C-alpha cells in the first residue's frame, strides 16, 4: 500500500477524474479501458462517458438532474392521485409491506430520502405510535399501582406519543416537499417529523446519524446511483439498515407482457387525461425499464459497503424491496 | 485490499448493458425529431388513441374547465373529418392559400397596436374587444400533438384558432352557454366528432332556464346560419382585419343573435 501522502495525492487526482467518468473512484479503473495506439484514451469514449439515460433518451449527466427536477415539479400536485390510478391502489400495499419489513420500534431515527409527499414518513409515524401505545398499555396492565405523580403526568399528556422516534424527510424537489407539508398539516402530523431539501448524492447530514434509511421509488431518478448508495452508507449508524422500494424486473413472462402493454399503452394516456402531462409519465415507464435488475442492484448495494443484502419481489417482481445492513 | 478490489470491479459493473425492453414495446426513439412529423408530435398507437378519446371525453364532461381534454378529443377522433375539411379547403382559392402559407393567430403574430388603431366595427377591432372583454388570449390554445399527419395537424390547429373568430362573428361570450352555441355552429359546419359530442353533451350542465333558451332560440339560429354560411375555415382572417364586421357577416349570411347572452361571470 502506498504511503499516506502520495495516496492522498493520487485519490485527489482521481476525484477530479471521477467527475468525467461516472463510477470511477480508484486508479485500478485505468487498466480496464480500451486504449488507443498511443496509450491515450480516445476522445469519443470520454464524451460517451458523460452521457446517461433519461428514460430511453440519451442526455448528458448535467442535463439529467434538471430534467428529472422538471418532471417532478410538474407532477407534484397530482402525484398521489396518479399513483392510485396507475397502480390501482396497490402502491399503498407495497408501502405498507416496506414498513412491516422495517418493523421500527419507538426511538428509531428514520431518514426517508426522495420522500417528497411523505407516504413512508406518515406510515412510519403511525406504526411507531401504535407500537408505543401498545407498550404503554402493557406497562399499565403490569403496574396496577401508580403513584399520584405518575397519574398526574399521564393526564397532562406530556409524554412523547412517539417514544422518541423521529423521521427526516429529504427530497431534492421543492414542489414535492411542499405537497408533503400540506398533507402533513391536513392529516395532523406534527411531532417527530422534519422536512429537508437535499440531494441524495450529497446528503446534508453528518456520518452515523440514522437507524434506518429508506428510499421508495426514488433511487431510479438519481443520476449517480452508486453515490447515493455510498451516502446512505455514510449517514447510517453502525447496525443501521438500508431499505429500498423500487420498480424492478418482472420474472414471469406472461405478467411481463401484460405489464409492458399496460405501462406503455395505458400509463401515458392516464397521465394525459388526469394530469395533463404525457411526457412525464412516458419518462416514468421508460425509467423503470432502465433500472438495473434485482441481482445487479443487490451487487451495487454490496459495493457501497452494505452487508447481508437481500431482496424480496412483490407482485411478480414489478416491485422489489432491497435491504442491507451497515455492520 | 478487499475494498481496492471492489473498487476495481465496481466501474466494470456500471458499464454492464442495461436491460433492454422487449421487442414489441414501443421505443421512444422517435422523440428526438427522427420520426416526428412536427415539433409537438407524439406518435400514438390505435389502442392509445382509443383510450385517449374515451378518457378525454369522460374528463371533459367531469371537469368542463379542462379545455385541453376537448382538444385531445378532437385530435383523436377527427381523422376522417379532417381529411374532408382539408380537401374542402384545397378546392376553395382562399382556403388553398391558407394551406400553403400556414398563417397562425397568436400574440406573437398579431400586431395588437395596429388592430387597436382600426376603426370601430371592423373585424380586427371587434376581435380585440372580444379578447379583452372575455379576458382570453389566443396563446392559450394547446398545440396539436396526436394527429399523425402534418397537414391535418395544421388544419386542426387552424380550426382552433378560428374558434375565437367565430365567437366574434356570432357575438357569443366565452361562458358555457356561448361555447355550446358556437359548438353547434361548428358541428354543422365542420362535422368534427368532437364538436358533435360537445354540442350534444355540453348542455347537460346547464340550468333549466338556459336549456330552454338554448333549445328554443339559440340552437335553431346557430344551425340555420351554419347551413347557410360557406366553410369558415376558408377565410383568410389575417387579410380581413379592416373589413367591417357587418359586411363580413353579410358575406357569410350570418344574422345577429336572437337574444343577448350575459358575458362570463
PDB file of N, CA and C in Angstrom, chain A residues 58-151:
ATOM      1  N   UNK A  58     -31.034   9.705 -24.564  1.00  0.00           N
ATOM      2  CA  UNK A  58     -29.669   9.847 -24.040  1.00  0.00           C
ATOM      3  C   UNK A  58     -29.432  11.323 -23.780  1.00  0.00           C
ATOM      4  N   UNK A  59     -29.022  11.633 -22.568  1.00  0.00           N
ATOM      5  CA  UNK A  59     -28.748  13.034 -22.241  1.00  0.00           C
ATOM      6  C   UNK A  59     -27.429  13.086 -21.498  1.00  0.00           C
ATOM      7  N   UNK A  60     -26.895  14.295 -21.371  1.00  0.00           N
ATOM      8  CA  UNK A  60     -25.665  14.428 -20.590  1.00  0.00           C
ATOM      9  C   UNK A  60     -26.029  14.374 -19.117  1.00  0.00           C
ATOM     10  N   UNK A  61     -25.030  14.067 -18.300  1.00  0.00           N
ATOM     11  CA  UNK A  61     -25.325  13.904 -16.882  1.00  0.00           C
ATOM     12  C   UNK A  61     -25.798  15.182 -16.232  1.00  0.00           C
ATOM     13  N   UNK A  62     -25.250  16.323 -16.693  1.00  0.00           N
ATOM     14  CA  UNK A  62     -25.679  17.582 -16.080  1.00  0.00           C
ATOM     15  C   UNK A  62     -27.137  17.835 -16.376  1.00  0.00           C
ATOM     16  N   UNK A  63     -27.541  17.447 -17.608  1.00  0.00           N
ATOM     17  CA  UNK A  63     -28.922  17.684 -18.018  1.00  0.00           C
ATOM     18  C   UNK A  63     -29.904  16.850 -17.231  1.00  0.00           C
ATOM     19  N   UNK A  64     -29.498  15.611 -16.925  1.00  0.00           N
ATOM     20  CA  UNK A  64     -30.463  14.669 -16.360  1.00  0.00           C
ATOM     21  C   UNK A  64     -31.076  15.204 -15.072  1.00  0.00           C
ATOM     22  N   UNK A  65     -30.224  15.734 -14.179  1.00  0.00           N
ATOM     23  CA  UNK A  65     -30.756  16.229 -12.912  1.00  0.00           C
ATOM     24  C   UNK A  65     -31.838  17.266 -13.121  1.00  0.00           C
ATOM     25  N   UNK A  66     -31.549  18.221 -14.031  1.00  0.00           N
ATOM     26  CA  UNK A  66     -32.516  19.274 -14.308  1.00  0.00           C
ATOM     27  C   UNK A  66     -33.809  18.735 -14.899  1.00  0.00           C
ATOM     28  N   UNK A  67     -33.680  17.792 -15.815  1.00  0.00           N
ATOM     29  CA  UNK A  67     -34.875  17.239 -16.462  1.00  0.00           C
ATOM     30  C   UNK A  67     -35.729  16.470 -15.461  1.00  0.00           C
ATOM     31  N   UNK A  68     -35.087  15.690 -14.607  1.00  0.00           N
ATOM     32  CA  UNK A  68     -35.849  14.943 -13.598  1.00  0.00           C
ATOM     33  C   UNK A  68     -36.551  15.922 -12.666  1.00  0.00           C
ATOM     34  N   UNK A  69     -35.847  17.011 -12.314  1.00  0.00           N
ATOM     35  CA  UNK A  69     -36.459  18.022 -11.442  1.00  0.00           C
ATOM     36  C   UNK A  69     -37.727  18.574 -12.069  1.00  0.00           C
ATOM     37  N   UNK A  70     -37.652  18.874 -13.377  1.00  0.00           N
ATOM     38  CA  UNK A  70     -38.823  19.425 -14.071  1.00  0.00           C
ATOM     39  C   UNK A  70     -39.973  18.426 -14.070  1.00  0.00           C
ATOM     40  N   UNK A  71     -39.663  17.160 -14.296  1.00  0.00           N
ATOM     41  CA  UNK A  71     -40.709  16.132 -14.301  1.00  0.00           C
ATOM     42  C   UNK A  71     -41.464  16.153 -12.978  1.00  0.00           C
ATOM     43  N   UNK A  72     -40.729  16.112 -11.872  1.00  0.00           N
ATOM     44  CA  UNK A  72     -41.393  16.038 -10.576  1.00  0.00           C
ATOM     45  C   UNK A  72     -42.038  17.335 -10.168  1.00  0.00           C
ATOM     46  N   UNK A  73     -41.503  18.437 -10.672  1.00  0.00           N
ATOM     47  CA  UNK A  73     -42.147  19.714 -10.412  1.00  0.00           C
ATOM     48  C   UNK A  73     -43.522  19.729 -11.041  1.00  0.00           C
ATOM     49  N   UNK A  74     -43.637  19.183 -12.259  1.00  0.00           N
ATOM     50  CA  UNK A  74     -44.927  19.261 -12.926  1.00  0.00           C
ATOM     51  C   UNK A  74     -45.903  18.192 -12.428  1.00  0.00           C
ATOM     52  N   UNK A  75     -45.422  17.060 -11.923  1.00  0.00           N
ATOM     53  CA  UNK A  75     -46.373  16.022 -11.475  1.00  0.00           C
ATOM     54  C   UNK A  75     -46.734  16.158 -10.010  1.00  0.00           C
ATOM     55  N   UNK A  76     -46.041  17.041  -9.262  1.00  0.00           N
ATOM     56  CA  UNK A  76     -46.203  17.065  -7.801  1.00  0.00           C
ATOM     57  C   UNK A  76     -47.658  17.125  -7.342  1.00  0.00           C
ATOM     58  N   UNK A  77     -48.440  18.036  -7.945  1.00  0.00           N
ATOM     59  CA  UNK A  77     -49.783  18.216  -7.411  1.00  0.00           C
ATOM     60  C   UNK A  77     -50.655  17.003  -7.586  1.00  0.00           C
ATOM     61  N   UNK A  78     -50.468  16.289  -8.719  1.00  0.00           N
ATOM     62  CA  UNK A  78     -51.320  15.139  -8.965  1.00  0.00           C
ATOM     63  C   UNK A  78     -50.610  13.826  -8.637  1.00  0.00           C
ATOM     64  N   UNK A  79     -49.468  13.897  -7.964  1.00  0.00           N
ATOM     65  CA  UNK A  79     -48.641  12.719  -7.739  1.00  0.00           C
ATOM     66  C   UNK A  79     -49.412  11.590  -7.063  1.00  0.00           C
ATOM     67  N   UNK A  80     -50.072  11.906  -5.955  1.00  0.00           N
ATOM     68  CA  UNK A  80     -50.759  10.847  -5.199  1.00  0.00           C
ATOM     69  C   UNK A  80     -51.947  10.283  -5.973  1.00  0.00           C
ATOM     70  N   UNK A  81     -52.715  11.171  -6.614  1.00  0.00           N
ATOM     71  CA  UNK A  81     -53.859  10.696  -7.407  1.00  0.00           C
ATOM     72  C   UNK A  81     -53.391   9.756  -8.508  1.00  0.00           C
ATOM     73  N   UNK A  82     -52.335  10.161  -9.203  1.00  0.00           N
ATOM     74  CA  UNK A  82     -51.817   9.350 -10.294  1.00  0.00           C
ATOM     75  C   UNK A  82     -51.286   8.017  -9.776  1.00  0.00           C
ATOM     76  N   UNK A  83     -50.629   8.014  -8.625  1.00  0.00           N
ATOM     77  CA  UNK A  83     -50.150   6.745  -8.077  1.00  0.00           C
ATOM     78  C   UNK A  83     -51.296   5.776  -7.862  1.00  0.00           C
ATOM     79  N   UNK A  84     -52.382   6.310  -7.311  1.00  0.00           N
ATOM     80  CA  UNK A  84     -53.542   5.446  -7.069  1.00  0.00           C
ATOM     81  C   UNK A  84     -54.129   4.935  -8.379  1.00  0.00           C
ATOM     82  N   UNK A  85     -54.202   5.835  -9.363  1.00  0.00           N
ATOM     83  CA  UNK A  85     -54.788   5.439 -10.647  1.00  0.00           C
ATOM     84  C   UNK A  85     -53.922   4.413 -11.351  1.00  0.00           C
ATOM     85  N   UNK A  86     -52.631   4.677 -11.390  1.00  0.00           N
ATOM     86  CA  UNK A  86     -51.737   3.829 -12.186  1.00  0.00           C
ATOM     87  C   UNK A  86     -51.582   2.457 -11.569  1.00  0.00           C
ATOM     88  N   UNK A  87     -51.480   2.400 -10.239  1.00  0.00           N
ATOM     89  CA  UNK A  87     -51.250   1.102  -9.623  1.00  0.00           C
ATOM     90  C   UNK A  87     -52.533   0.519  -9.062  1.00  0.00           C
ATOM     91  N   UNK A  88     -53.663   1.180  -9.345  1.00  0.00           N
ATOM     92  CA  UNK A  88     -54.958   0.730  -8.838  1.00  0.00           C
ATOM     93  C   UNK A  88     -54.916   0.572  -7.327  1.00  0.00           C
ATOM     94  N   UNK A  89     -54.224   1.476  -6.680  1.00  0.00           N
ATOM     95  CA  UNK A  89     -54.176   1.466  -5.227  1.00  0.00           C
ATOM     96  C   UNK A  89     -53.171   0.506  -4.629  1.00  0.00           C
ATOM     97  N   UNK A  90     -52.520  -0.312  -5.470  1.00  0.00           N
ATOM     98  CA  UNK A  90     -51.618  -1.340  -4.933  1.00  0.00           C
ATOM     99  C   UNK A  90     -50.369  -0.720  -4.323  1.00  0.00           C
ATOM    100  N   UNK A  91     -50.023   0.507  -4.746  1.00  0.00           N
ATOM    101  CA  UNK A  91     -48.806   1.108  -4.193  1.00  0.00           C
ATOM    102  C   UNK A  91     -48.921   1.280  -2.682  1.00  0.00           C
ATOM    103  N   UNK A  92     -50.173   1.391  -2.169  1.00  0.00           N
ATOM    104  CA  UNK A  92     -50.334   1.527  -0.719  1.00  0.00           C
ATOM    105  C   UNK A  92     -49.910   0.234  -0.014  1.00  0.00           C
ATOM    106  N   UNK A  93     -50.270  -0.892  -0.646  1.00  0.00           N
ATOM    107  CA  UNK A  93     -49.882  -2.183  -0.064  1.00  0.00           C
ATOM    108  C   UNK A  93     -48.363  -2.317  -0.089  1.00  0.00           C
ATOM    109  N   UNK A  94     -47.741  -1.928  -1.210  1.00  0.00           N
ATOM    110  CA  UNK A  94     -46.276  -2.018  -1.296  1.00  0.00           C
ATOM    111  C   UNK A  94     -45.607  -1.215  -0.183  1.00  0.00           C
ATOM    112  N   UNK A  95     -46.137   0.004   0.032  1.00  0.00           N
ATOM    113  CA  UNK A  95     -45.508   0.840   1.058  1.00  0.00           C
ATOM    114  C   UNK A  95     -45.766   0.279   2.455  1.00  0.00           C
ATOM    115  N   UNK A  96     -46.945  -0.295   2.660  1.00  0.00           N
ATOM    116  CA  UNK A  96     -47.215  -0.931   3.955  1.00  0.00           C
ATOM    117  C   UNK A  96     -46.251  -2.099   4.174  1.00  0.00           C
ATOM    118  N   UNK A  97     -46.019  -2.880   3.124  1.00  0.00           N
ATOM    119  CA  UNK A  97     -45.105  -4.019   3.249  1.00  0.00           C
ATOM    120  C   UNK A  97     -43.702  -3.542   3.601  1.00  0.00           C
ATOM    121  N   UNK A  98     -43.302  -2.395   3.046  1.00  0.00           N
ATOM    122  CA  UNK A  98     -41.980  -1.860   3.374  1.00  0.00           C
ATOM    123  C   UNK A  98     -41.894  -1.563   4.862  1.00  0.00           C
ATOM    124  N   UNK A  99     -42.943  -0.974   5.418  1.00  0.00           N
ATOM    125  CA  UNK A  99     -42.943  -0.676   6.847  1.00  0.00           C
ATOM    126  C   UNK A  99     -42.918  -1.947   7.685  1.00  0.00           C
ATOM    127  N   UNK A 100     -43.691  -2.943   7.248  1.00  0.00           N
ATOM    128  CA  UNK A 100     -43.720  -4.187   8.027  1.00  0.00           C
ATOM    129  C   UNK A 100     -42.374  -4.884   7.994  1.00  0.00           C
ATOM    130  N   UNK A 101     -41.668  -4.740   6.885  1.00  0.00           N
ATOM    131  CA  UNK A 101     -40.336  -5.327   6.807  1.00  0.00           C
ATOM    132  C   UNK A 101     -39.394  -4.561   7.739  1.00  0.00           C
ATOM    133  N   UNK A 102     -39.609  -3.259   7.835  1.00  0.00           N
ATOM    134  CA  UNK A 102     -38.735  -2.413   8.641  1.00  0.00           C
ATOM    135  C   UNK A 102     -38.921  -2.705  10.119  1.00  0.00           C
ATOM    136  N   UNK A 103     -40.166  -2.940  10.552  1.00  0.00           N
ATOM    137  CA  UNK A 103     -40.502  -3.156  11.962  1.00  0.00           C
ATOM    138  C   UNK A 103     -39.778  -2.163  12.866  1.00  0.00           C
ATOM    139  N   UNK A 104     -40.056  -0.871  12.719  1.00  0.00           N
ATOM    140  CA  UNK A 104     -39.358   0.089  13.583  1.00  0.00           C
ATOM    141  C   UNK A 104     -39.906   0.026  15.000  1.00  0.00           C
ATOM    142  N   UNK A 105     -39.051   0.254  15.965  1.00  0.00           N
ATOM    143  CA  UNK A 105     -39.516   0.315  17.352  1.00  0.00           C
ATOM    144  C   UNK A 105     -39.473   1.775  17.792  1.00  0.00           C
ATOM    145  N   UNK A 106     -40.228   2.136  18.804  1.00  0.00           N
ATOM    146  CA  UNK A 106     -40.205   3.543  19.250  1.00  0.00           C
ATOM    147  C   UNK A 106     -38.793   3.957  19.622  1.00  0.00           C
ATOM    148  N   UNK A 107     -38.361   5.107  19.087  1.00  0.00           N
ATOM    149  CA  UNK A 107     -36.998   5.554  19.317  1.00  0.00           C
ATOM    150  C   UNK A 107     -36.165   5.490  18.057  1.00  0.00           C
ATOM    151  N   UNK A 108     -36.696   4.919  16.985  1.00  0.00           N
ATOM    152  CA  UNK A 108     -35.949   4.811  15.725  1.00  0.00           C
ATOM    153  C   UNK A 108     -35.805   6.173  15.064  1.00  0.00           C
ATOM    154  N   UNK A 109     -34.630   6.428  14.533  1.00  0.00           N
ATOM    155  CA  UNK A 109     -34.391   7.644  13.754  1.00  0.00           C
ATOM    156  C   UNK A 109     -34.394   7.231  12.285  1.00  0.00           C
ATOM    157  N   UNK A 110     -35.378   7.703  11.549  1.00  0.00           N
ATOM    158  CA  UNK A 110     -35.515   7.304  10.152  1.00  0.00           C
ATOM    159  C   UNK A 110     -35.150   8.451   9.232  1.00  0.00           C
ATOM    160  N   UNK A 111     -34.429   8.138   8.166  1.00  0.00           N
ATOM    161  CA  UNK A 111     -34.199   9.115   7.108  1.00  0.00           C
ATOM    162  C   UNK A 111     -34.904   8.592   5.869  1.00  0.00           C
ATOM    163  N   UNK A 112     -35.885   9.327   5.394  1.00  0.00           N
ATOM    164  CA  UNK A 112     -36.595   8.919   4.191  1.00  0.00           C
ATOM    165  C   UNK A 112     -36.165   9.842   3.057  1.00  0.00           C
ATOM    166  N   UNK A 113     -35.359   9.297   2.150  1.00  0.00           N
ATOM    167  CA  UNK A 113     -34.832  10.106   1.045  1.00  0.00           C
ATOM    168  C   UNK A 113     -35.783  10.015  -0.136  1.00  0.00           C
ATOM    169  N   UNK A 114     -35.853  11.078  -0.907  1.00  0.00           N
ATOM    170  CA  UNK A 114     -36.798  11.169  -2.036  1.00  0.00           C
ATOM    171  C   UNK A 114     -38.200  10.876  -1.520  1.00  0.00           C
ATOM    172  N   UNK A 115     -38.471  11.338  -0.313  1.00  0.00           N
ATOM    173  CA  UNK A 115     -39.734  11.006   0.330  1.00  0.00           C
ATOM    174  C   UNK A 115     -40.787  12.056   0.140  1.00  0.00           C
ATOM    175  N   UNK A 116     -40.548  12.953  -0.810  1.00  0.00           N
ATOM    176  CA  UNK A 116     -41.395  14.084  -1.141  1.00  0.00           C
ATOM    177  C   UNK A 116     -42.758  14.201  -0.500  1.00  0.00           C
ATOM    178  N   UNK A 117     -43.719  13.413  -0.956  1.00  0.00           N
ATOM    179  CA  UNK A 117     -45.073  13.641  -0.462  1.00  0.00           C
ATOM    180  C   UNK A 117     -45.352  12.900   0.836  1.00  0.00           C
ATOM    181  N   UNK A 118     -44.360  12.266   1.403  1.00  0.00           N
ATOM    182  CA  UNK A 118     -44.480  11.801   2.787  1.00  0.00           C
ATOM    183  C   UNK A 118     -45.165  10.479   3.045  1.00  0.00           C
ATOM    184  N   UNK A 119     -45.423   9.698   2.013  1.00  0.00           N
ATOM    185  CA  UNK A 119     -46.150   8.432   2.244  1.00  0.00           C
ATOM    186  C   UNK A 119     -45.458   7.541   3.260  1.00  0.00           C
ATOM    187  N   UNK A 120     -44.149   7.343   3.099  1.00  0.00           N
ATOM    188  CA  UNK A 120     -43.425   6.443   4.009  1.00  0.00           C
ATOM    189  C   UNK A 120     -43.352   7.068   5.396  1.00  0.00           C
ATOM    190  N   UNK A 121     -43.078   8.370   5.450  1.00  0.00           N
ATOM    191  CA  UNK A 121     -42.946   9.048   6.748  1.00  0.00           C
ATOM    192  C   UNK A 121     -44.222   8.920   7.565  1.00  0.00           C
ATOM    193  N   UNK A 122     -45.375   9.141   6.932  1.00  0.00           N
ATOM    194  CA  UNK A 122     -46.627   9.068   7.680  1.00  0.00           C
ATOM    195  C   UNK A 122     -46.897   7.649   8.160  1.00  0.00           C
ATOM    196  N   UNK A 123     -46.600   6.677   7.305  1.00  0.00           N
ATOM    197  CA  UNK A 123     -46.803   5.288   7.728  1.00  0.00           C
ATOM    198  C   UNK A 123     -45.897   4.945   8.908  1.00  0.00           C
ATOM    199  N   UNK A 124     -44.663   5.447   8.838  1.00  0.00           N
ATOM    200  CA  UNK A 124     -43.719   5.214   9.933  1.00  0.00           C
ATOM    201  C   UNK A 124     -44.261   5.797  11.226  1.00  0.00           C
ATOM    202  N   UNK A 125     -44.756   7.026  11.174  1.00  0.00           N
ATOM    203  CA  UNK A 125     -45.264   7.664  12.384  1.00  0.00           C
ATOM    204  C   UNK A 125     -46.462   6.896  12.938  1.00  0.00           C
ATOM    205  N   UNK A 126     -47.337   6.456  12.055  1.00  0.00           N
ATOM    206  CA  UNK A 126     -48.481   5.667  12.521  1.00  0.00           C
ATOM    207  C   UNK A 126     -48.009   4.401  13.218  1.00  0.00           C
ATOM    208  N   UNK A 127     -47.045   3.730  12.589  1.00  0.00           N
ATOM    209  CA  UNK A 127     -46.562   2.450  13.105  1.00  0.00           C
ATOM    210  C   UNK A 127     -45.958   2.615  14.486  1.00  0.00           C
ATOM    211  N   UNK A 128     -45.014   3.585  14.627  1.00  0.00           N
ATOM    212  CA  UNK A 128     -44.350   3.714  15.944  1.00  0.00           C
ATOM    213  C   UNK A 128     -45.318   4.212  16.989  1.00  0.00           C
ATOM    214  N   UNK A 129     -46.287   5.019  16.590  1.00  0.00           N
ATOM    215  CA  UNK A 129     -47.270   5.485  17.557  1.00  0.00           C
ATOM    216  C   UNK A 129     -48.088   4.307  18.068  1.00  0.00           C
ATOM    217  N   UNK A 130     -48.518   3.442  17.133  1.00  0.00           N
ATOM    218  CA  UNK A 130     -49.285   2.255  17.535  1.00  0.00           C
ATOM    219  C   UNK A 130     -48.450   1.365  18.449  1.00  0.00           C
ATOM    220  N   UNK A 131     -47.165   1.194  18.085  1.00  0.00           N
ATOM    221  CA  UNK A 131     -46.271   0.377  18.918  1.00  0.00           C
ATOM    222  C   UNK A 131     -46.152   0.963  20.310  1.00  0.00           C
ATOM    223  N   UNK A 132     -45.963   2.276  20.363  1.00  0.00           N
ATOM    224  CA  UNK A 132     -45.773   2.958  21.635  1.00  0.00           C
ATOM    225  C   UNK A 132     -46.998   2.822  22.499  1.00  0.00           C
ATOM    226  N   UNK A 133     -48.171   2.961  21.872  1.00  0.00           N
ATOM    227  CA  UNK A 133     -49.418   2.842  22.626  1.00  0.00           C
ATOM    228  C   UNK A 133     -49.569   1.431  23.181  1.00  0.00           C
ATOM    229  N   UNK A 134     -49.192   0.453  22.355  1.00  0.00           N
ATOM    230  CA  UNK A 134     -49.286  -0.932  22.812  1.00  0.00           C
ATOM    231  C   UNK A 134     -48.365  -1.154  24.008  1.00  0.00           C
ATOM    232  N   UNK A 135     -47.175  -0.573  23.926  1.00  0.00           N
ATOM    233  CA  UNK A 135     -46.214  -0.725  25.018  1.00  0.00           C
ATOM    234  C   UNK A 135     -46.764  -0.094  26.285  1.00  0.00           C
ATOM    235  N   UNK A 136     -47.359   1.083  26.131  1.00  0.00           N
ATOM    236  CA  UNK A 136     -47.927   1.777  27.283  1.00  0.00           C
ATOM    237  C   UNK A 136     -49.007   0.944  27.938  1.00  0.00           C
ATOM    238  N   UNK A 137     -49.879   0.369  27.100  1.00  0.00           N
ATOM    239  CA  UNK A 137     -50.963  -0.459  27.638  1.00  0.00           C
ATOM    240  C   UNK A 137     -50.398  -1.623  28.417  1.00  0.00           C
ATOM    241  N   UNK A 138     -49.352  -2.236  27.837  1.00  0.00           N
ATOM    242  CA  UNK A 138     -48.744  -3.389  28.518  1.00  0.00           C
ATOM    243  C   UNK A 138     -48.188  -2.946  29.859  1.00  0.00           C
ATOM    244  N   UNK A 139     -47.522  -1.787  29.858  1.00  0.00           N
ATOM    245  CA  UNK A 139     -46.937  -1.278  31.098  1.00  0.00           C
ATOM    246  C   UNK A 139     -48.006  -1.011  32.136  1.00  0.00           C
ATOM    247  N   UNK A 140     -49.105  -0.408  31.671  1.00  0.00           N
ATOM    248  CA  UNK A 140     -50.186  -0.085  32.598  1.00  0.00           C
ATOM    249  C   UNK A 140     -50.758  -1.336  33.235  1.00  0.00           C
ATOM    250  N   UNK A 141     -50.953  -2.355  32.371  1.00  0.00           N
ATOM    251  CA  UNK A 141     -51.523  -3.587  32.893  1.00  0.00           C
ATOM    252  C   UNK A 141     -50.578  -4.222  33.905  1.00  0.00           C
ATOM    253  N   UNK A 142     -49.269  -4.045  33.654  1.00  0.00           N
ATOM    254  CA  UNK A 142     -48.286  -4.664  34.553  1.00  0.00           C
ATOM    255  C   UNK A 142     -48.228  -3.948  35.888  1.00  0.00           C
ATOM    256  N   UNK A 143     -48.215  -2.612  35.834  1.00  0.00           N
ATOM    257  CA  UNK A 143     -48.141  -1.885  37.108  1.00  0.00           C
ATOM    258  C   UNK A 143     -49.491  -1.278  37.438  1.00  0.00           C
ATOM    259  N   UNK A 144     -50.294  -2.002  38.184  1.00  0.00           N
ATOM    260  CA  UNK A 144     -51.619  -1.520  38.516  1.00  0.00           C
ATOM    261  C   UNK A 144     -51.575  -0.388  39.523  1.00  0.00           C
ATOM    262  N   UNK A 145     -50.523  -0.351  40.340  1.00  0.00           N
ATOM    263  CA  UNK A 145     -50.466   0.689  41.371  1.00  0.00           C
ATOM    264  C   UNK A 145     -49.532   1.796  40.910  1.00  0.00           C
ATOM    265  N   UNK A 146     -50.132   2.892  40.473  1.00  0.00           N
ATOM    266  CA  UNK A 146     -49.308   4.031  40.087  1.00  0.00           C
ATOM    267  C   UNK A 146     -49.381   5.078  41.188  1.00  0.00           C
ATOM    268  N   UNK A 147     -48.315   5.826  41.342  1.00  0.00           N
ATOM    269  CA  UNK A 147     -48.343   6.919  42.329  1.00  0.00           C
ATOM    270  C   UNK A 147     -49.125   8.090  41.742  1.00  0.00           C
ATOM    271  N   UNK A 148     -49.551   9.019  42.626  1.00  0.00           N
ATOM    272  CA  UNK A 148     -50.326  10.168  42.163  1.00  0.00           C
ATOM    273  C   UNK A 148     -49.578  11.001  41.134  1.00  0.00           C
ATOM    274  N   UNK A 149     -48.264  11.113  41.349  1.00  0.00           N
ATOM    275  CA  UNK A 149     -47.475  11.913  40.396  1.00  0.00           C
ATOM    276  C   UNK A 149     -47.516  11.306  38.998  1.00  0.00           C
ATOM    277  N   UNK A 150     -47.405   9.982  38.959  1.00  0.00           N
ATOM    278  CA  UNK A 150     -47.392   9.345  37.644  1.00  0.00           C
ATOM    279  C   UNK A 150     -48.735   9.493  36.936  1.00  0.00           C
ATOM    280  N   UNK A 151     -49.800   9.361  37.744  1.00  0.00           N
ATOM    281  CA  UNK A 151     -51.130   9.511  37.145  1.00  0.00           C
ATOM    282  C   UNK A 151     -51.307  10.940  36.616  1.00  0.00           C
TER     283      UNK A 151
END
